[in-house]
XYZ file of C-alpha atoms in Angstrom:
776
model
C 154.415 87.603 123.629
C 152.623 89.759 120.932
C 149.069 88.746 119.269
C 149.554 89.618 116.097
C 152.569 91.512 114.649
C 150.989 94.529 113.019
C 153.596 97.574 112.271
C 155.176 99.330 110.062
C 156.180 96.333 107.790
C 152.824 95.531 106.976
C 152.117 96.237 103.904
C 149.281 98.449 103.297
C 146.406 97.839 101.109
C 147.725 99.749 98.010
C 150.278 97.369 97.582
C 148.077 94.555 97.383
C 146.495 93.415 94.257
C 142.794 92.286 94.657
C 140.805 90.860 92.280
C 136.759 90.212 92.552
C 134.530 87.747 90.614
C 130.715 88.385 90.829
C 129.233 88.461 93.972
C 132.759 86.771 95.175
C 136.059 87.872 96.878
C 139.262 86.223 95.032
C 142.121 87.138 97.369
C 145.988 87.160 97.071
C 148.313 86.902 100.058
C 151.196 88.967 101.345
C 152.129 86.592 104.045
C 153.273 83.277 104.348
C 150.467 80.962 105.622
C 150.426 80.374 109.232
C 152.676 83.428 109.967
C 150.122 84.846 112.379
C 149.356 81.691 114.393
C 149.670 82.496 118.065
C 148.627 81.638 121.580
C 145.269 82.489 122.895
C 144.135 84.692 125.956
C 145.331 81.983 127.998
C 147.609 80.253 126.166
C 146.446 77.808 124.074
C 146.779 77.800 120.382
C 143.931 78.276 118.143
C 143.270 78.454 114.392
C 141.605 81.609 113.504
C 139.339 80.668 110.796
C 138.683 77.995 107.900
C 140.822 78.211 104.670
C 140.081 80.491 101.542
C 140.610 79.860 98.315
C 143.193 81.703 95.997
C 141.437 82.657 92.490
C 143.831 80.031 91.075
C 142.013 77.255 93.502
C 145.106 76.983 95.611
C 144.103 76.364 99.396
C 145.660 79.344 101.740
C 145.032 79.882 105.538
C 143.133 82.575 106.833
C 145.702 83.915 108.827
C 147.177 85.510 105.849
C 146.327 89.195 105.631
C 143.474 89.422 102.896
C 142.275 92.625 101.212
C 138.648 92.700 100.088
C 137.948 95.031 97.263
C 135.196 97.680 98.028
C 132.632 96.852 95.238
C 128.746 96.661 95.287
C 127.643 92.992 94.805
C 126.434 92.368 91.324
C 122.947 92.563 90.273
C 122.570 89.044 89.981
C 123.504 88.586 93.802
C 120.820 91.196 94.580
C 117.994 89.810 96.367
C 114.636 89.980 95.108
C 111.842 92.223 96.731
C 110.885 91.572 99.573
C 114.003 90.151 100.969
C 114.348 86.630 102.504
C 117.959 86.523 103.165
C 120.300 87.388 106.050
C 123.360 89.427 105.512
C 126.729 89.316 106.930
C 129.421 92.126 106.572
C 133.012 91.020 107.505
C 136.367 91.799 106.335
C 139.583 90.244 107.297
C 141.502 93.564 106.891
C 139.949 94.464 110.419
C 142.189 91.917 112.057
C 145.113 94.517 111.469
C 144.108 96.766 114.657
C 146.118 95.324 117.242
C 148.679 96.591 119.736
C 152.354 96.671 118.960
C 153.430 96.355 122.472
C 155.469 92.992 122.683
C 154.117 92.681 126.471
C 150.436 93.546 126.035
C 148.334 90.951 125.434
C 145.308 92.843 125.046
C 141.590 91.342 125.306
C 140.448 93.206 122.048
C 142.363 90.188 120.155
C 142.234 90.590 116.202
C 141.197 86.963 116.401
C 137.715 88.058 117.867
C 136.190 88.505 114.560
C 138.288 85.719 112.821
C 136.903 82.958 115.291
C 133.471 84.087 114.590
C 133.481 83.944 110.855
C 134.948 80.670 111.247
C 132.216 79.614 113.233
C 129.942 80.725 110.731
C 131.965 79.024 107.975
C 131.922 75.633 109.879
C 128.089 75.676 110.529
C 127.486 76.095 106.753
C 126.374 79.601 106.755
C 128.720 81.146 104.470
C 128.997 79.884 100.890
C 133.051 80.085 100.090
C 132.723 78.960 96.239
C 133.419 80.795 93.276
C 130.274 79.774 91.321
C 128.677 82.621 89.305
C 125.125 83.256 88.469
C 123.932 81.857 91.768
C 120.273 82.885 93.080
C 121.082 84.441 96.213
C 117.068 84.149 97.280
C 117.289 80.386 96.814
C 120.632 80.158 98.353
C 120.637 78.750 101.926
C 123.910 81.004 103.009
C 124.283 84.256 104.488
C 124.564 87.106 101.754
C 127.684 88.803 101.900
C 127.645 92.540 102.570
C 130.934 94.263 101.431
C 132.381 96.678 104.222
C 133.700 99.867 102.898
C 135.495 102.843 104.303
C 133.172 105.202 106.224
C 134.058 108.636 104.693
C 134.966 111.900 106.738
C 131.420 113.451 105.993
C 129.765 110.582 107.795
C 132.071 109.736 110.798
C 131.557 113.424 111.538
C 128.099 113.123 111.990
C 128.930 111.839 115.063
C 132.615 112.988 115.749
C 134.445 115.898 115.884
C 136.888 116.792 112.735
C 139.907 117.082 115.586
C 139.083 113.359 116.493
C 138.807 112.449 112.980
C 142.140 113.940 112.100
C 143.950 112.382 115.425
C 142.749 108.988 114.405
C 143.953 109.333 110.682
C 147.205 110.801 111.898
C 148.181 107.592 113.993
C 148.983 105.934 110.438
C 151.950 107.737 110.155
C 153.070 107.606 113.839
C 156.206 106.192 114.857
C 155.924 102.848 117.164
C 157.224 104.961 120.382
C 154.306 107.767 119.918
C 152.176 104.685 119.493
C 153.059 103.122 122.634
C 152.886 106.980 124.390
C 149.540 107.336 123.267
C 148.001 103.876 124.287
C 149.645 104.437 127.743
C 147.874 108.010 128.019
C 144.630 106.781 126.603
C 141.348 105.448 128.462
C 141.753 101.775 127.607
C 142.572 102.075 124.193
C 145.381 101.275 121.978
C 146.865 102.458 118.592
C 148.872 101.055 115.606
C 149.489 102.293 112.194
C 146.582 100.126 110.813
C 144.160 101.441 113.627
C 142.743 103.650 111.390
C 142.167 101.840 108.414
C 140.559 99.179 110.795
C 138.321 102.103 112.434
C 136.721 103.330 109.243
C 136.412 99.746 108.020
C 134.325 98.810 111.077
C 132.254 101.974 110.491
C 131.545 101.606 107.091
C 130.869 97.974 107.284
C 128.202 99.092 110.119
C 126.900 101.678 107.710
C 126.736 99.192 104.761
C 124.909 96.618 107.131
C 122.082 98.842 107.863
C 121.678 99.983 104.745
C 121.745 96.678 103.148
C 118.712 96.241 105.618
C 116.698 99.302 105.002
C 117.380 98.923 100.927
C 115.626 95.504 100.990
C 118.638 93.987 100.135
C 118.135 91.484 102.927
C 115.723 91.185 105.704
C 118.367 91.398 108.736
C 121.774 91.181 109.003
C 124.965 90.621 111.251
C 128.133 92.735 110.874
C 131.406 91.072 112.167
C 133.397 94.201 112.848
C 136.127 95.636 115.030
C 136.991 97.709 116.631
C 133.859 98.056 118.582
C 131.917 101.360 119.105
C 129.979 102.180 122.053
C 132.361 103.605 124.447
C 133.890 106.076 121.699
C 132.644 109.907 122.562
C 132.080 112.607 120.350
C 135.742 114.058 120.850
C 137.634 111.139 122.265
C 138.171 107.530 121.766
C 138.098 105.158 124.946
C 136.983 101.822 126.209
C 138.652 99.750 123.014
C 136.645 102.073 120.696
C 137.788 104.456 118.401
C 134.488 105.535 116.134
C 130.960 104.896 117.374
C 129.635 102.391 114.638
C 126.371 102.273 115.773
C 125.800 105.996 116.301
C 127.271 106.785 113.011
C 125.320 104.330 110.943
C 122.003 105.755 112.791
C 122.904 109.077 111.720
C 123.775 107.930 108.095
C 120.780 105.388 107.825
C 118.169 108.538 109.329
C 119.970 110.731 106.429
C 119.420 108.276 103.752
C 115.785 107.445 104.305
C 114.204 110.430 105.907
C 110.731 109.471 105.715
C 111.276 105.168 106.042
C 113.647 105.398 109.345
C 112.981 108.438 111.378
C 112.820 106.192 114.553
C 115.801 103.581 115.900
C 116.180 101.359 118.642
C 119.719 100.936 119.437
C 119.677 97.887 122.336
C 122.894 97.395 123.662
C 123.532 94.103 125.565
C 127.313 94.335 125.917
C 128.082 93.474 129.693
C 129.561 97.507 129.786
C 127.399 100.409 129.613
C 127.747 102.162 126.136
C 128.404 105.588 127.551
C 129.231 106.646 123.658
C 125.826 106.060 122.505
C 123.889 107.442 125.301
C 125.877 110.693 125.072
C 125.057 111.244 121.235
C 121.527 110.738 121.432
C 120.421 111.605 124.895
C 118.273 114.244 123.985
C 116.908 112.815 120.566
C 112.962 111.951 120.686
C 113.715 109.633 117.683
C 116.275 107.144 118.937
C 115.567 104.952 121.856
C 118.730 103.618 123.592
C 118.560 100.575 125.966
C 121.395 99.096 127.686
C 121.656 95.928 129.874
C 124.887 96.016 131.575
C 126.819 95.628 134.933
C 126.837 98.852 136.852
C 127.682 97.896 140.322
C 126.554 101.314 141.568
C 129.234 103.126 138.732
C 132.007 100.785 140.184
C 132.309 98.765 136.686
C 133.867 100.257 133.806
C 133.091 103.112 132.609
C 133.138 104.273 136.200
C 130.764 106.804 137.324
C 127.032 107.329 137.192
C 126.064 107.789 133.683
C 124.797 104.287 133.622
C 122.304 104.214 136.556
C 118.526 103.543 136.263
C 118.014 107.345 136.683
C 119.510 108.609 133.714
C 116.607 108.849 131.255
C 117.053 111.417 128.616
C 117.114 115.086 128.367
C 114.375 117.486 127.012
C 112.773 116.118 123.989
C 114.763 112.855 124.314
C 113.426 112.163 128.005
C 112.429 108.650 128.345
C 113.982 107.435 125.546
C 116.974 106.346 127.498
C 116.733 103.454 129.304
C 119.466 101.670 131.543
C 118.938 98.238 133.094
C 121.948 98.263 135.599
C 123.091 94.975 137.139
C 124.071 95.329 140.432
C 126.645 92.995 140.285
C 128.574 89.897 137.963
C 127.092 86.888 137.933
C 123.748 87.610 135.938
C 122.262 85.417 133.845
C 119.713 83.750 131.154
C 116.852 84.594 133.886
C 117.751 87.783 134.387
C 117.994 89.030 130.906
C 114.899 87.410 129.898
C 112.854 88.688 132.805
C 114.559 92.253 131.999
C 113.348 91.871 127.866
C 109.713 90.829 129.045
C 109.128 93.329 131.446
C 111.075 96.533 130.145
C 112.799 96.192 127.023
C 109.971 94.871 124.712
C 107.222 96.520 126.292
C 108.737 100.379 125.743
C 110.087 98.934 122.620
C 107.224 97.804 121.161
C 105.379 101.147 122.590
C 108.454 103.215 120.812
C 107.646 101.534 117.558
C 110.824 101.883 115.903
C 111.772 101.505 112.201
C 114.904 99.721 112.615
C 116.516 97.943 115.252
C 120.200 97.937 115.729
C 121.964 95.322 118.503
C 125.306 96.854 119.892
C 125.914 93.084 120.371
C 128.436 92.597 122.585
C 129.072 89.118 124.154
C 131.115 89.967 126.871
C 128.206 89.021 129.316
C 128.761 85.684 127.920
C 128.988 82.546 130.345
C 133.016 82.198 130.027
C 133.831 85.622 129.740
C 136.568 86.737 132.474
C 135.992 90.448 131.925
C 131.977 90.614 132.244
C 131.719 87.165 134.895
C 128.195 86.960 133.790
C 126.540 83.561 132.871
C 124.692 84.524 129.382
C 124.160 81.647 127.211
C 124.228 81.434 123.256
C 120.516 80.191 123.777
C 119.709 83.358 125.929
C 121.335 85.994 123.271
C 119.064 83.763 120.450
C 115.843 84.566 122.373
C 116.549 87.986 122.599
C 117.062 88.545 119.067
C 113.912 86.298 118.216
C 112.055 88.916 120.502
C 113.501 91.745 118.930
C 112.975 90.391 115.260
C 109.317 91.077 116.156
C 109.789 94.707 115.889
C 110.364 97.140 113.092
C 108.768 94.369 110.389
C 111.883 92.719 111.058
C 114.456 94.959 110.173
C 117.256 94.051 112.572
C 120.922 94.548 112.878
C 123.322 93.236 115.049
C 126.793 94.889 115.388
C 129.687 93.057 117.025
C 130.833 95.298 120.205
C 132.656 93.731 122.864
C 133.268 89.799 124.230
C 136.814 88.579 124.874
C 136.519 84.801 125.322
C 137.004 83.533 121.961
C 135.106 80.614 122.490
C 132.101 82.207 123.914
C 132.013 84.983 121.391
C 132.206 82.275 118.560
C 129.088 80.408 120.130
C 126.860 83.326 120.972
C 127.503 85.440 117.681
C 126.573 82.013 115.719
C 123.417 81.518 117.963
C 122.449 85.072 117.098
C 123.107 84.514 113.405
C 121.083 81.244 113.472
C 117.958 83.203 115.116
C 118.307 85.838 112.548
C 118.178 83.270 109.335
C 114.886 82.038 110.734
C 115.558 79.085 113.183
C 114.137 78.797 116.478
C 116.237 79.469 119.417
C 117.131 76.643 121.643
C 114.771 75.502 124.299
C 117.016 74.987 127.191
C 116.866 78.602 128.830
C 115.547 79.697 132.242
C 113.603 82.864 132.269
C 113.689 82.737 136.291
C 115.466 86.032 137.378
C 117.584 86.224 140.524
C 116.678 88.317 143.364
C 119.230 91.296 142.056
C 118.150 90.612 138.511
C 114.064 91.155 139.947
C 114.833 94.107 142.266
C 116.793 95.663 139.627
C 113.678 95.449 137.012
C 111.354 96.565 139.134
C 113.414 99.869 139.944
C 113.759 100.583 136.316
C 109.984 100.004 135.775
C 109.198 102.352 138.689
C 111.470 104.792 137.042
C 110.479 104.635 133.495
C 106.889 104.227 133.961
C 106.565 108.306 133.927
C 107.497 108.124 130.230
C 106.047 104.905 129.038
C 102.091 103.968 129.431
C 103.281 99.917 128.897
C 104.834 100.109 132.073
C 102.083 102.297 133.878
C 100.250 100.650 136.844
C 98.695 97.593 134.757
C 95.621 97.078 137.059
C 94.637 100.504 136.539
C 95.307 100.416 132.714
C 92.795 97.836 132.167
C 90.355 99.634 134.585
C 90.664 102.697 132.584
C 90.159 100.778 129.317
C 86.206 100.732 130.142
C 86.236 104.436 128.164
C 86.924 102.438 124.884
C 84.867 102.194 122.052
C 84.728 98.324 122.195
C 82.419 96.584 124.031
C 85.003 93.686 124.396
C 87.399 96.371 125.878
C 84.521 97.159 128.525
C 84.002 93.154 129.430
C 87.645 92.995 129.832
C 87.993 96.009 132.063
C 85.379 94.468 134.330
C 87.357 91.044 134.175
C 90.531 92.679 134.506
C 89.241 94.385 137.815
C 88.241 91.044 139.284
C 91.104 88.873 138.346
C 93.400 91.603 139.713
C 91.335 92.000 143.124
C 91.305 88.329 144.037
C 93.890 86.911 142.198
C 96.354 89.767 141.615
C 96.456 88.946 137.945
C 98.221 91.276 135.537
C 98.916 92.082 131.659
C 101.391 90.486 129.853
C 102.767 92.256 127.048
C 102.099 90.533 123.425
C 104.257 92.211 120.704
C 104.040 91.581 117.132
C 104.838 93.850 114.484
C 101.387 93.266 112.792
C 99.651 92.573 116.142
C 96.224 94.399 116.807
C 96.213 96.826 119.619
C 92.953 95.065 120.937
C 95.283 93.047 122.366
C 96.554 95.174 124.682
C 95.081 94.306 127.814
C 93.709 90.749 126.855
C 96.278 88.701 128.225
C 96.482 88.548 131.977
C 98.743 86.384 134.468
C 99.324 85.597 138.108
C 102.586 86.822 139.839
C 105.090 84.396 139.634
C 104.231 82.765 136.355
C 107.795 82.479 135.528
C 108.940 80.297 138.297
C 106.050 78.292 138.788
C 106.029 74.154 137.682
C 102.609 74.321 136.650
C 100.954 76.954 134.417
C 97.257 76.651 133.202
C 96.948 78.576 130.001
C 93.140 79.386 129.252
C 92.176 80.824 126.011
C 88.794 81.741 125.231
C 87.061 83.473 122.250
C 85.075 86.307 121.329
C 81.389 85.854 121.617
C 80.052 86.918 118.344
C 81.509 83.938 116.661
C 79.413 81.639 118.709
C 76.301 83.061 117.469
C 76.392 82.876 114.000
C 72.564 83.953 113.597
C 73.511 87.306 113.893
C 74.687 87.045 110.283
C 71.047 85.967 109.566
C 68.645 87.903 107.604
C 66.251 87.412 110.328
C 67.302 90.105 112.195
C 67.263 93.068 109.561
C 66.846 95.913 111.870
C 70.349 97.332 112.418
C 69.558 98.920 115.762
C 68.431 95.351 116.917
C 71.401 93.755 115.902
C 73.466 95.873 117.649
C 71.629 95.870 120.869
C 71.657 91.599 120.672
C 75.499 91.864 120.348
C 75.653 94.370 123.060
C 73.328 92.076 125.300
C 74.929 88.633 124.156
C 78.645 89.834 124.567
C 77.697 91.453 128.086
C 76.186 88.222 129.194
C 78.702 85.716 127.941
C 81.349 87.955 129.480
C 79.976 87.723 132.920
C 79.090 84.179 132.299
C 82.725 82.978 131.317
C 83.883 85.371 134.457
C 81.353 83.400 136.675
C 82.328 79.978 135.514
C 86.136 80.555 134.510
C 86.696 81.822 138.008
C 86.090 78.418 139.506
C 88.996 76.968 137.274
C 91.304 80.125 137.854
C 90.856 79.537 141.850
C 91.249 75.707 141.714
C 94.331 76.210 139.593
C 95.859 78.948 142.161
C 94.864 76.939 145.132
C 97.024 74.304 143.543
C 99.713 76.785 143.525
C 99.630 76.556 139.711
C 100.254 79.712 137.891
C 97.412 81.091 135.376
C 97.462 83.057 132.062
C 93.865 83.912 130.870
C 93.967 85.085 126.922
C 90.752 86.582 125.970
C 90.314 86.751 122.380
C 88.925 90.292 121.421
C 85.581 90.243 119.219
C 87.003 93.064 116.825
C 90.666 94.058 115.988
C 91.489 97.343 115.948
C 94.428 99.289 114.459
C 96.086 96.150 112.303
C 98.575 97.994 110.716
C 100.341 97.005 107.723
C 104.309 96.758 107.922
C 104.962 99.098 104.986
C 103.265 101.784 107.054
C 105.012 105.012 107.353
C 106.448 106.579 110.639
C 104.776 108.239 113.593
C 102.081 110.339 111.692
C 101.617 107.894 109.084
C 101.068 104.600 111.098
C 98.634 106.887 113.606
C 96.847 107.713 110.217
C 96.708 104.017 109.128
C 95.650 102.936 112.332
C 92.626 105.200 112.422
C 91.771 104.252 108.578
C 91.853 100.565 109.690
C 90.071 100.665 113.027
C 86.354 99.909 111.921
C 83.872 99.999 114.526
C 81.645 96.938 115.305
C 78.774 98.485 113.958
C 80.295 99.161 110.784
C 81.227 95.634 110.293
C 77.893 94.210 111.397
C 76.329 95.871 108.656
C 77.947 93.618 106.249
C 77.767 89.858 106.937
C 80.677 89.116 104.760
C 83.113 91.473 106.545
C 81.915 90.128 109.792
C 82.929 86.713 108.432
C 86.120 88.457 107.408
C 86.848 89.803 110.741
C 86.000 86.641 112.349
C 88.561 84.652 110.333
C 91.069 87.622 111.019
C 90.125 87.282 114.468
C 91.196 83.584 114.702
C 94.459 83.749 112.745
C 95.207 86.704 115.469
C 94.665 84.030 118.394
C 97.104 81.467 116.555
C 99.561 84.203 116.382
C 99.037 84.753 120.089
C 98.958 81.506 121.321
C 102.904 80.938 119.182
C 104.271 84.069 120.840
C 103.301 83.039 124.275
C 104.809 79.854 123.778
C 108.103 81.411 122.215
C 108.547 84.283 124.661
C 106.767 83.126 128.136
C 106.261 79.545 128.078
C 109.215 77.791 126.523
C 111.707 79.886 128.232
C 109.913 79.062 131.812
C 110.872 76.646 134.363
C 107.571 74.864 134.396
C 107.555 71.211 133.583
C 103.705 70.982 133.320
C 101.388 72.863 130.879
C 97.821 72.451 130.962
C 95.742 74.243 127.900
C 91.852 75.013 128.156
C 90.434 76.131 125.319
C 86.962 77.442 125.039
C 84.802 77.987 122.151
C 86.508 79.036 118.593
C 89.683 79.994 120.731
C 90.654 76.282 120.726
C 91.940 76.534 117.337
C 94.840 78.450 118.503
C 95.505 75.926 120.991
C 95.733 73.489 118.079
C 97.688 75.514 115.903
C 100.146 75.481 118.834
C 100.267 71.763 118.930
C 100.814 71.804 115.254
C 103.878 74.256 114.875
C 105.728 73.833 118.077
C 107.618 71.023 120.124
C 105.980 71.190 123.390
C 104.270 67.366 123.444
C 106.931 66.532 126.401
C 105.310 69.651 128.851
C 102.162 69.775 127.384
C 100.428 67.129 129.752
C 96.583 67.792 129.550
C 94.491 69.435 126.799
C 90.550 70.399 127.605
C 88.644 72.271 124.953
C 84.989 73.347 125.139
C 84.420 73.021 121.543
C 80.638 73.018 121.495
C 78.877 72.842 118.126
C 81.976 73.991 116.194
C 83.698 71.876 113.623
C 86.460 69.818 114.806
C 89.823 69.805 113.712
C 92.210 67.106 113.921
C 96.000 67.332 115.237
C 98.607 66.962 112.544
C 101.490 64.342 112.221
C 102.499 61.083 112.479
C 100.294 57.988 113.964
C 102.280 58.571 117.205
C 101.260 62.275 117.479
C 97.707 61.195 117.128
C 97.705 58.832 119.994
C 99.929 61.344 122.139
C 96.761 63.967 121.648
C 93.786 61.267 122.084
C 95.705 60.409 125.305
C 96.556 63.869 126.670
C 93.272 65.646 125.535
C 89.587 66.037 127.067
C 87.473 67.501 124.103
C 83.793 68.603 125.118
C 81.368 68.618 122.540
C 77.306 69.466 122.237
C 75.125 66.374 122.307
C 73.616 67.581 119.083
C 77.012 67.901 116.955
C 77.031 65.950 113.854
C 79.914 63.919 115.011
C 77.546 62.132 117.285
C 75.438 60.709 114.311
C 78.140 58.324 113.156
C 79.484 57.917 116.277
C 78.234 54.036 117.290
C 79.170 53.275 114.006
C 82.511 54.508 113.319
C 84.052 56.300 115.901
C 86.247 59.245 114.552
C 89.954 58.964 114.395
C 92.455 59.524 117.332
C 94.100 62.855 115.228
C 90.599 64.421 116.466
C 91.318 63.768 120.319
C 89.433 62.182 122.845
C 85.757 63.650 122.310
C 83.499 63.621 125.036
C 79.412 64.269 125.035
C 78.516 67.398 126.808
C 75.353 67.854 128.980
C 75.022 71.286 127.702
C 74.386 73.311 124.486
C 76.106 76.472 125.800
C 79.864 76.309 125.977
C 79.471 78.565 129.162
C 77.209 75.858 130.617
C 79.873 73.266 130.023
C 82.416 74.934 131.990
C 79.988 75.074 134.892
C 78.366 71.778 134.382
C 81.642 69.689 133.590
C 84.185 71.431 136.103
C 84.495 68.408 138.677
C 84.946 65.809 135.601
C 87.262 68.223 133.906
C 89.598 69.046 136.993
C 89.557 65.196 137.863
C 90.987 64.346 134.618
C 93.912 66.718 135.058
C 94.755 65.517 138.134
C 94.871 61.970 136.727
C 97.129 63.653 133.777
C 99.428 65.282 136.528
C 99.286 61.865 138.821
C 97.945 64.509 141.343
C 94.401 63.724 143.429
C 92.437 66.922 142.266
C 90.406 68.786 145.100
C 86.766 68.873 145.119
C 84.670 71.891 144.692
C 84.366 73.856 147.855
C 81.037 75.336 148.691
C 82.673 78.558 149.430
C 83.972 78.621 145.771
C 80.773 78.263 144.347
C 79.439 80.579 146.236
C 82.028 83.321 145.346
C 81.609 82.449 141.372
C 77.852 82.943 141.955
C 78.667 86.329 143.664
C 80.264 87.354 140.698
């Protein structure tokens, strides 16, 4: 049975009358409603999409062949700057590319894009009304990006003129000749409408990228076909005619030579994108990363091109990263693990100006070709992580995906995430053995090209040469934590994060599969010493020396007392994540800073030494505020990218000093109450902040928190008369004035309380443990 009967009888676009209202598509039909209704891949009838509307208001079926005019959005539909909208490119004409062989039920089905569009409409993300004068920025719908035909000069930036002429020539070929070409080709088919669909798909990719780079939208998704990542320079293959992502990359770089020099193409299609790899194999400014089933070259496309050892050539060496799965059946944990340990560290180091996702959904659960188990939630999480790059400039271009239900749900999850919805929580980050082994092989292979994948322990140790005292102290802490607990760094990736965080987050191995995780967040020591801003210390040299001594002593003290908590946790088989908030932020860069050289200059100009900052008390206070804001971002990032997606059932949060505000920010901004079982905060003498929310939230916080406060804190002056509200948590009067002393003096009772919260019996402090801590 033919999927869609598209042949020479189809009336081409020149014979179709189309009208376009302002910012909206008015349509006219050339076929009878319901004419193209057919069975799915497994023979189940499906509706192709939601109804459209005639310009007279008469309902019609999406199954009709509709032409969308090539016009630019009206000025009224152009978003303000900066953009807050997510764009959508879709053109029903791309459904015309279909097999003309009545016996060939091809998986690259015209309905692939129809079911995705239908899912977006049914989810309420697409506004199909014809109201004029709409304020796009205040509307909660996807912003329409009209597709257009890609020009010859654009397509030939990647492909040869001979290939362009060949695909164009199929418009006038007979059915018999098209069938011959389809049988001769490499997993490809043609019809008289293939060229039209190919240049629309390619033009749609271009316009979507241009809309993002031109700030019409903040990010976008293009629901286009035929796909493109298999198409080579001289020939089509693997369902692909022109390479959409590659052509769009070249056009946008040519159009924005300064603002868009470096592009990341992230390909998560289950098949390796051989065409994309070959197009930029020696290009230092295009980073291509592909996660795909490889099976040692026995899965399409056959051969070794998708192997982990294909890393680029000449100046592009290191800019090609393949993560080749050895078998089918890979799932969420494998993909998340690969993202956390390969994709995001490399991508962050590369620092792209635009991210293009070759968004194939054939690794989705239910796809009979890919035979993997990736869920919509996993696609959402991967999208969410990529949105931390390039100032959020992310474009998702549809590639493969052949289960109609799976691609609809997966693409919808990506669109929702691009629009700002948080990803679903039900996902695992635990990799399979095959996934873990593959990622480790890739890390070893790529470590020679990327500092972020080098020996993480050695990176921390070498940081002792840095200009910051907190880097020196962290280098020492890192060596001790690695030698005793094998703790290595986690990557914290933000488009506006300071490079001071490069080595400030350490974790024990296997944290992704632990049942209980202890998160320790401790703060910059200068904030604990406000007298440093006092006029009593006028001599600048004395002030610097005092800061040095205080940081050194406090850093070592935390190491000594904090070590006991880490040892206790590891002996209980808990995972530990230790977050050291740096005293000063180095190299916070603006999102609009220019590329490569410009960004380096921006980092140097914004990098201010601790000495300069201490000259001005006002600047010191500003820096303290920025540091604490960054701690809030880091806590949220840890939750979104490591904790929430882990399999852990219990989280124990320990905040030391001002850093407890980061933990409080996490509690106020994420739904984590059911997994956070204990919150211990060594607050000291700083102001106590409440948790936000309802009375139930306050009661939960009071029941699950243990906040140690210095005995001279003002809160105790009125405590006997009127106790603080429960939203401030359970307050405990400490025996010590200094936070680090509290860590030591209250260690036993804190661990006992945590054990009660978890329903466990805490282990006593061993003499050996105390001796080890003292020796540090």
